[in-house]
CSV table of C-alpha atoms and ligand atoms in Angstrom, one decimal:
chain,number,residue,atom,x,y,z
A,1,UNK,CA,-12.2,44.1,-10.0
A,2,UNK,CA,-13.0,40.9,-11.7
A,3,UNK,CA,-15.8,40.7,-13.4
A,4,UNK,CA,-18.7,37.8,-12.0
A,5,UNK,CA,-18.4,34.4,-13.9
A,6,UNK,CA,-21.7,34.0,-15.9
A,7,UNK,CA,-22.2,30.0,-14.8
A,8,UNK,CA,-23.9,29.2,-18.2
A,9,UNK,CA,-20.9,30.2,-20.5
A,10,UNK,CA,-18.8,28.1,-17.8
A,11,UNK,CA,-20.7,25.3,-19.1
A,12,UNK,CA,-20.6,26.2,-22.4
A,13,UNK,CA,-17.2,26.3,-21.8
A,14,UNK,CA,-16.7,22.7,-20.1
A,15,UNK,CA,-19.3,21.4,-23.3
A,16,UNK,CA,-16.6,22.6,-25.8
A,17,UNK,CA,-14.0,21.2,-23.9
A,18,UNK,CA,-15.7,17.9,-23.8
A,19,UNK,CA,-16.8,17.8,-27.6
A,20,UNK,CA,-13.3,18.7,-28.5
A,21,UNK,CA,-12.4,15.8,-26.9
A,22,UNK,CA,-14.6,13.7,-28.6
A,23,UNK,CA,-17.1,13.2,-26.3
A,24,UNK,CA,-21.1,12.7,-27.4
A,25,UNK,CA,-23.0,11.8,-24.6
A,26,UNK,CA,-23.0,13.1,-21.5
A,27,UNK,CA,-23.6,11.3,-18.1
A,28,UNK,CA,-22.6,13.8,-15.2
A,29,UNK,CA,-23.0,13.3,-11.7
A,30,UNK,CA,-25.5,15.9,-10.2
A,31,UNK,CA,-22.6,16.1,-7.3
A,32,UNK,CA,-20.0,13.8,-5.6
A,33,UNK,CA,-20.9,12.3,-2.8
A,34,UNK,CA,-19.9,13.3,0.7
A,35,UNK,CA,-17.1,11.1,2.3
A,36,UNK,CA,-18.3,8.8,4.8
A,37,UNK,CA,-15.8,10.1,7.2
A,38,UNK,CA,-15.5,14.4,5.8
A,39,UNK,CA,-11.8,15.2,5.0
A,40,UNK,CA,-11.4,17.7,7.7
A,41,UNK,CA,-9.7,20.9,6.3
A,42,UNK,CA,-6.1,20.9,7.9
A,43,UNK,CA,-6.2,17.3,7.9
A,44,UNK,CA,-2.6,16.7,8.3
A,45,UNK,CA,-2.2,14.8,5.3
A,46,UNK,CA,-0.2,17.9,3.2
A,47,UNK,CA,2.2,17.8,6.3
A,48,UNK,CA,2.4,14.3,5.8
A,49,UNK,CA,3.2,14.3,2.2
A,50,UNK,CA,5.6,17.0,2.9
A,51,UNK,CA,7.4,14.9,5.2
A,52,UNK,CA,7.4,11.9,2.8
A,53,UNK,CA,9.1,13.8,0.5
A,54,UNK,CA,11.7,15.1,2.5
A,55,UNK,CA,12.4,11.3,3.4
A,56,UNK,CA,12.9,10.6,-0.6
A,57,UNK,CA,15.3,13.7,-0.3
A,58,UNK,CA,18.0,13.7,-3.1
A,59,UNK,CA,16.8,10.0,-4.0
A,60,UNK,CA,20.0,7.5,-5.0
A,61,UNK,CA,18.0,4.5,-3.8
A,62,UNK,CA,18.2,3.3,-7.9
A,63,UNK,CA,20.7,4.2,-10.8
A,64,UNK,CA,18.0,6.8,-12.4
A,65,UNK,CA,19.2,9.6,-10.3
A,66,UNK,CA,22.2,9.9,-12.4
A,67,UNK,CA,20.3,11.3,-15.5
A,68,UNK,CA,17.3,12.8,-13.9
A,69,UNK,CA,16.7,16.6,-13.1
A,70,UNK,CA,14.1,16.3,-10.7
A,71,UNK,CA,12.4,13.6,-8.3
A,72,UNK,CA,8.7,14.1,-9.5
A,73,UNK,CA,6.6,13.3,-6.7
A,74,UNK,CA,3.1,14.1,-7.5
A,75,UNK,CA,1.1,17.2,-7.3
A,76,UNK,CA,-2.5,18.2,-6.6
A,77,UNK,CA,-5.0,18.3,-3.5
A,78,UNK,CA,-4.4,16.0,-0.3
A,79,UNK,CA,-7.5,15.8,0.4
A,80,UNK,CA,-7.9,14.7,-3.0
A,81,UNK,CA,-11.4,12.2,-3.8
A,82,UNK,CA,-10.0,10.9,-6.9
A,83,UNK,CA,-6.2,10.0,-7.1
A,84,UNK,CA,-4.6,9.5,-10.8
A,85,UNK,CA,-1.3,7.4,-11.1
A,86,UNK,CA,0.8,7.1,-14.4
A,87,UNK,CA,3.7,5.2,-15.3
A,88,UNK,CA,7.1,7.5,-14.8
A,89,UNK,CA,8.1,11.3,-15.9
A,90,UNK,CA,9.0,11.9,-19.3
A,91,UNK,CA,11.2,14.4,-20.4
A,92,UNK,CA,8.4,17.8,-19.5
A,93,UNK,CA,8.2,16.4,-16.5
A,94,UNK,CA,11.6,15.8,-15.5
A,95,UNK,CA,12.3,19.2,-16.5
A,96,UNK,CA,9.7,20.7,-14.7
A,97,UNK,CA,9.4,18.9,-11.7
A,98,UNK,CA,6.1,18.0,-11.9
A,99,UNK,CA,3.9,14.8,-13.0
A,100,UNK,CA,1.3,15.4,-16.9
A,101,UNK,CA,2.3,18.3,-18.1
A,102,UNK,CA,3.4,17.6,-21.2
A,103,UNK,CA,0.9,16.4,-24.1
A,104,UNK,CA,0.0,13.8,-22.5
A,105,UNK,CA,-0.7,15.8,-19.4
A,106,UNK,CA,-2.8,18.2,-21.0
A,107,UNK,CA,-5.1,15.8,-22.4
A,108,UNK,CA,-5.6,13.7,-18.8
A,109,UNK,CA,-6.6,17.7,-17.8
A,110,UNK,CA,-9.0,18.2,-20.4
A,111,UNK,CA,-10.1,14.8,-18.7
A,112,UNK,CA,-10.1,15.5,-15.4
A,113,UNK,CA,-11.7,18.7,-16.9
A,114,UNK,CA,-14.4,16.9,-18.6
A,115,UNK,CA,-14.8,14.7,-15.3
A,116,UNK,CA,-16.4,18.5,-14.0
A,117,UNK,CA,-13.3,19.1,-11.6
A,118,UNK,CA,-10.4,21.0,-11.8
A,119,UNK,CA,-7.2,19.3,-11.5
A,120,UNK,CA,-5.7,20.9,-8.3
A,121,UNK,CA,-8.6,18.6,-6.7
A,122,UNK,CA,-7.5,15.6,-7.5
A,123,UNK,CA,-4.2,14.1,-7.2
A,124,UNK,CA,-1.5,13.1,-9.5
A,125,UNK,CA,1.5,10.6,-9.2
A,126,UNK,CA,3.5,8.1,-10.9
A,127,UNK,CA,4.7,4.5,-9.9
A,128,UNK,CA,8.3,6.2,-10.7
A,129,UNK,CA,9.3,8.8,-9.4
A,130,UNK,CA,12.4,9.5,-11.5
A,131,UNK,CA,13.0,9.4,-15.6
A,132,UNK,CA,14.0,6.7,-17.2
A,133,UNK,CA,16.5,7.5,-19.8
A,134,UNK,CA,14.6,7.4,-23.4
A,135,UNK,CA,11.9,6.7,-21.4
A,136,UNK,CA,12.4,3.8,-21.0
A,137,UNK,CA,10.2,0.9,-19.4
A,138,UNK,CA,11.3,1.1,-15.9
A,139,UNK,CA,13.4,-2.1,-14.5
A,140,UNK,CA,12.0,-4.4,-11.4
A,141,UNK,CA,14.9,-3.0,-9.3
A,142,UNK,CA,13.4,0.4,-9.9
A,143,UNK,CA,9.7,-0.2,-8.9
A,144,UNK,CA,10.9,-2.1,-6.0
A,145,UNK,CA,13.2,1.2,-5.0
A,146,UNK,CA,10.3,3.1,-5.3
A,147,UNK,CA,6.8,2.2,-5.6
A,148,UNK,CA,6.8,2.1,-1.4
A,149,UNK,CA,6.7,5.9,-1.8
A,150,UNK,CA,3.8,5.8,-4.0
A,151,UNK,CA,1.9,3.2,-1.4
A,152,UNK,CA,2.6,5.7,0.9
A,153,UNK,CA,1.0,8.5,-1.0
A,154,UNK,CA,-2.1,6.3,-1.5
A,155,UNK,CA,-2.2,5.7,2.1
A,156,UNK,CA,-1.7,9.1,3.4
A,157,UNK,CA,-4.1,10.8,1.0
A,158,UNK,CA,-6.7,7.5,1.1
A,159,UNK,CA,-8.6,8.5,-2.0
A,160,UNK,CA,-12.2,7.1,-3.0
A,161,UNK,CA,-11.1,6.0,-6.3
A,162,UNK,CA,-7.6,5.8,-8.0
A,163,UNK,CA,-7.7,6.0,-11.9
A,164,UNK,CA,-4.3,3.5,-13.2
A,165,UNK,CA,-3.1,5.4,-16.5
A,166,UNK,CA,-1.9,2.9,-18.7
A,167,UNK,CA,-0.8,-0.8,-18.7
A,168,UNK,CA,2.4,-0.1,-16.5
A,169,UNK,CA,0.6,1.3,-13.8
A,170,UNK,CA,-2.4,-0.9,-13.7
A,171,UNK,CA,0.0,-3.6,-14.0
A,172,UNK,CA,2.3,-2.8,-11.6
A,173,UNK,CA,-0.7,-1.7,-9.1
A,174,UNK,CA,-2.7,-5.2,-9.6
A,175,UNK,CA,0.4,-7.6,-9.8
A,176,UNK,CA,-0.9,-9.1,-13.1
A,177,UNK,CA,0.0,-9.4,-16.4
A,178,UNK,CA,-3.5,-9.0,-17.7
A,179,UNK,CA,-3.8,-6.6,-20.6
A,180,UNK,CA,-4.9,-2.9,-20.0
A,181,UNK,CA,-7.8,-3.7,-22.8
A,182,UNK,CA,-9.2,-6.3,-20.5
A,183,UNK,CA,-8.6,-5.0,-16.8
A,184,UNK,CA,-10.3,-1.5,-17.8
A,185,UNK,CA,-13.6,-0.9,-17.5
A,186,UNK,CA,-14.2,-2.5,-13.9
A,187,UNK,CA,-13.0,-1.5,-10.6
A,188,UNK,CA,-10.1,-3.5,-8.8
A,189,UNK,CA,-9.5,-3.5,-5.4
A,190,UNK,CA,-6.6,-1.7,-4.4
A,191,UNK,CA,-5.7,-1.9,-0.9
A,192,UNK,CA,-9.3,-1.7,0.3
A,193,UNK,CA,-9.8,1.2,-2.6
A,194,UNK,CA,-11.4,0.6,-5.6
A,195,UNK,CA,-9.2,1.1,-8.8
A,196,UNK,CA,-10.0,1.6,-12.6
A,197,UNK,CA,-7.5,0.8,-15.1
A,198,UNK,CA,-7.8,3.3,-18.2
A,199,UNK,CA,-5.6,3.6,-21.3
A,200,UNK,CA,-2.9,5.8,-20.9
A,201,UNK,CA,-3.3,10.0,-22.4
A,202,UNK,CA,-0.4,9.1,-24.5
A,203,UNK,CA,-1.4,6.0,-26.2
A,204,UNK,CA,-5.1,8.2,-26.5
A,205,UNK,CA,-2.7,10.8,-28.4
A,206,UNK,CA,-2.1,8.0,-30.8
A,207,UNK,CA,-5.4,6.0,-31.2
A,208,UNK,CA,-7.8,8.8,-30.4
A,209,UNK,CA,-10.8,6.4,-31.0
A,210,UNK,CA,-9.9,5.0,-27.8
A,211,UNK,CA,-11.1,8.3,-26.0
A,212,UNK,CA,-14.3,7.3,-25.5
A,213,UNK,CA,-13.4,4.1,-24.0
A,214,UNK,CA,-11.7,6.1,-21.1
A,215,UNK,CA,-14.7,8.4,-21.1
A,216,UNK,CA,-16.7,5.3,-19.7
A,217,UNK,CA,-14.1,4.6,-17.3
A,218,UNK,CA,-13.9,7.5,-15.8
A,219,UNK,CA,-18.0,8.1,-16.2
A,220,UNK,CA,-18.0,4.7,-14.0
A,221,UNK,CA,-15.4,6.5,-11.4
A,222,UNK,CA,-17.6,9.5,-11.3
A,223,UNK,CA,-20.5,7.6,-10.7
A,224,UNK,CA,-19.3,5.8,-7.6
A,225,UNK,CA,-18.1,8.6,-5.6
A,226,UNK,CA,-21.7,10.5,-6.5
A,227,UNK,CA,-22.9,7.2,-4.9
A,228,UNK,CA,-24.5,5.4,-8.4
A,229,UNK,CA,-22.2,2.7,-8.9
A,230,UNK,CA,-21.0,0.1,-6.3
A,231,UNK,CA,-17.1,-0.4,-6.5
B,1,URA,N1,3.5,9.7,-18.6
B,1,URA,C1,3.4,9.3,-17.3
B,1,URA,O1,3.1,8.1,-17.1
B,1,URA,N2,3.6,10.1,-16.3
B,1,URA,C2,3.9,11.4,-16.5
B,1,URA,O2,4.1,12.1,-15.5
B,1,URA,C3,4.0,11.9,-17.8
B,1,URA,C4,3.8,11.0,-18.8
């Protein structure tokens, strides 16, 4: 049998995790605020999702099928509150079919882990859905083949909030050219849902005194689905 989790040393646990990551204040929501409209449990949206990608199928709509292994097309809850979209797969991902989970992707865990969720409850995608070789920035011909897929992922699982990962995405999302350092820190509107550009987990690999930058970002994001921050 397994044993009963003692709740304290599961916050001690999710304390460690967030000092480790360099965090020194703490500002968590007592909960998340209901949904106006409750996502009703067999919603429809995973059989939605499914069906989108069987439509992407064996994807040739742009030249990067020829060197990727998998299509990645996102991975997490459909019912998801909080909806986190990077850039494109690098090589983990392309291997393993699946978006983060290389170092990048474990940090934006500890994140989402230091955001007081686990990541199968929120979602995770990429404006590309294939690798670009060296990883390449991806070319206007390839967004255009494929961000409709992501549009259609936002739209199917409606989130409250959607995080942008990096200056691609937030980019690419908002239709500007604005730097990442200036769009972050302030909610967007993103199709009627309120967007916050952060730096990406990669570029916090490299300058980790950016981390608590994206702490306040994602503080702000946490805030306005418990209902303490207006979008
Ligand atoms: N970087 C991204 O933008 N997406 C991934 O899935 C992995 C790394």
């Amino acid at each position: 049998m397994t044993p009963a989790r003692d709740p304290r040393s599961d916050g001690r646990a999710a304390l460690d995790n967030l000092r480790a990551w360099g965090v020194e204040e703490l500002l968590v929501p007592r909960r998340i605020a209901p949904r106006r409209t409750p996502a009703k449990s067999g919603s429809g949206k995973a059989a939605r999702l499914a069906s989108l990608r069987e439509e992407i199928g064996d994807c040739r709509r742009c030249g990067l099928w020829t060197e990727r292994t998998h299509v990645v097309f996102g991975v997490g809850d459909p019912d998801a509150e909080i909806m986190f979209v990077g850039e494109a797969p690098g090589s983990d991902e392309d291997r393993q079919g699946e978006p983060f989970v290389g170092r990048a992707g474990q940090l934006l865990t500890k994140i989402i882990e230091a955001m007081g969720l686990a990541r199968e409850r929120v979602y995770i995608a990429n404006i590309i859905k294939c690798r670009p070789p060296g990883n390449r920035n991806p070319l206007p011909l390839e967004i255009g083949a494929c961000s409709g897929f992501l549009r259609a992922q936002v739209e199917i699982i409606s989130p409250r909030a959607i995080v942008a990962l990096g200056t691609f995405s937030a980019q690419t999302l908002l239709g500007t050219d604005e730097k990442i350092s200036r769009l972050r820190g302030r909610f967007h509107p993103f199709h009627g849902i309120p967007l916050m550009p952060t730096y990406h987990p990669a570029y916090l690999l490299r300058n980790p005194n950016e981390k608590k930058q994206v702490w306040e970002d994602v503080q702000k994001v946490m805030a306005l689905l418990s209902g303490r921050e207006p979008a």
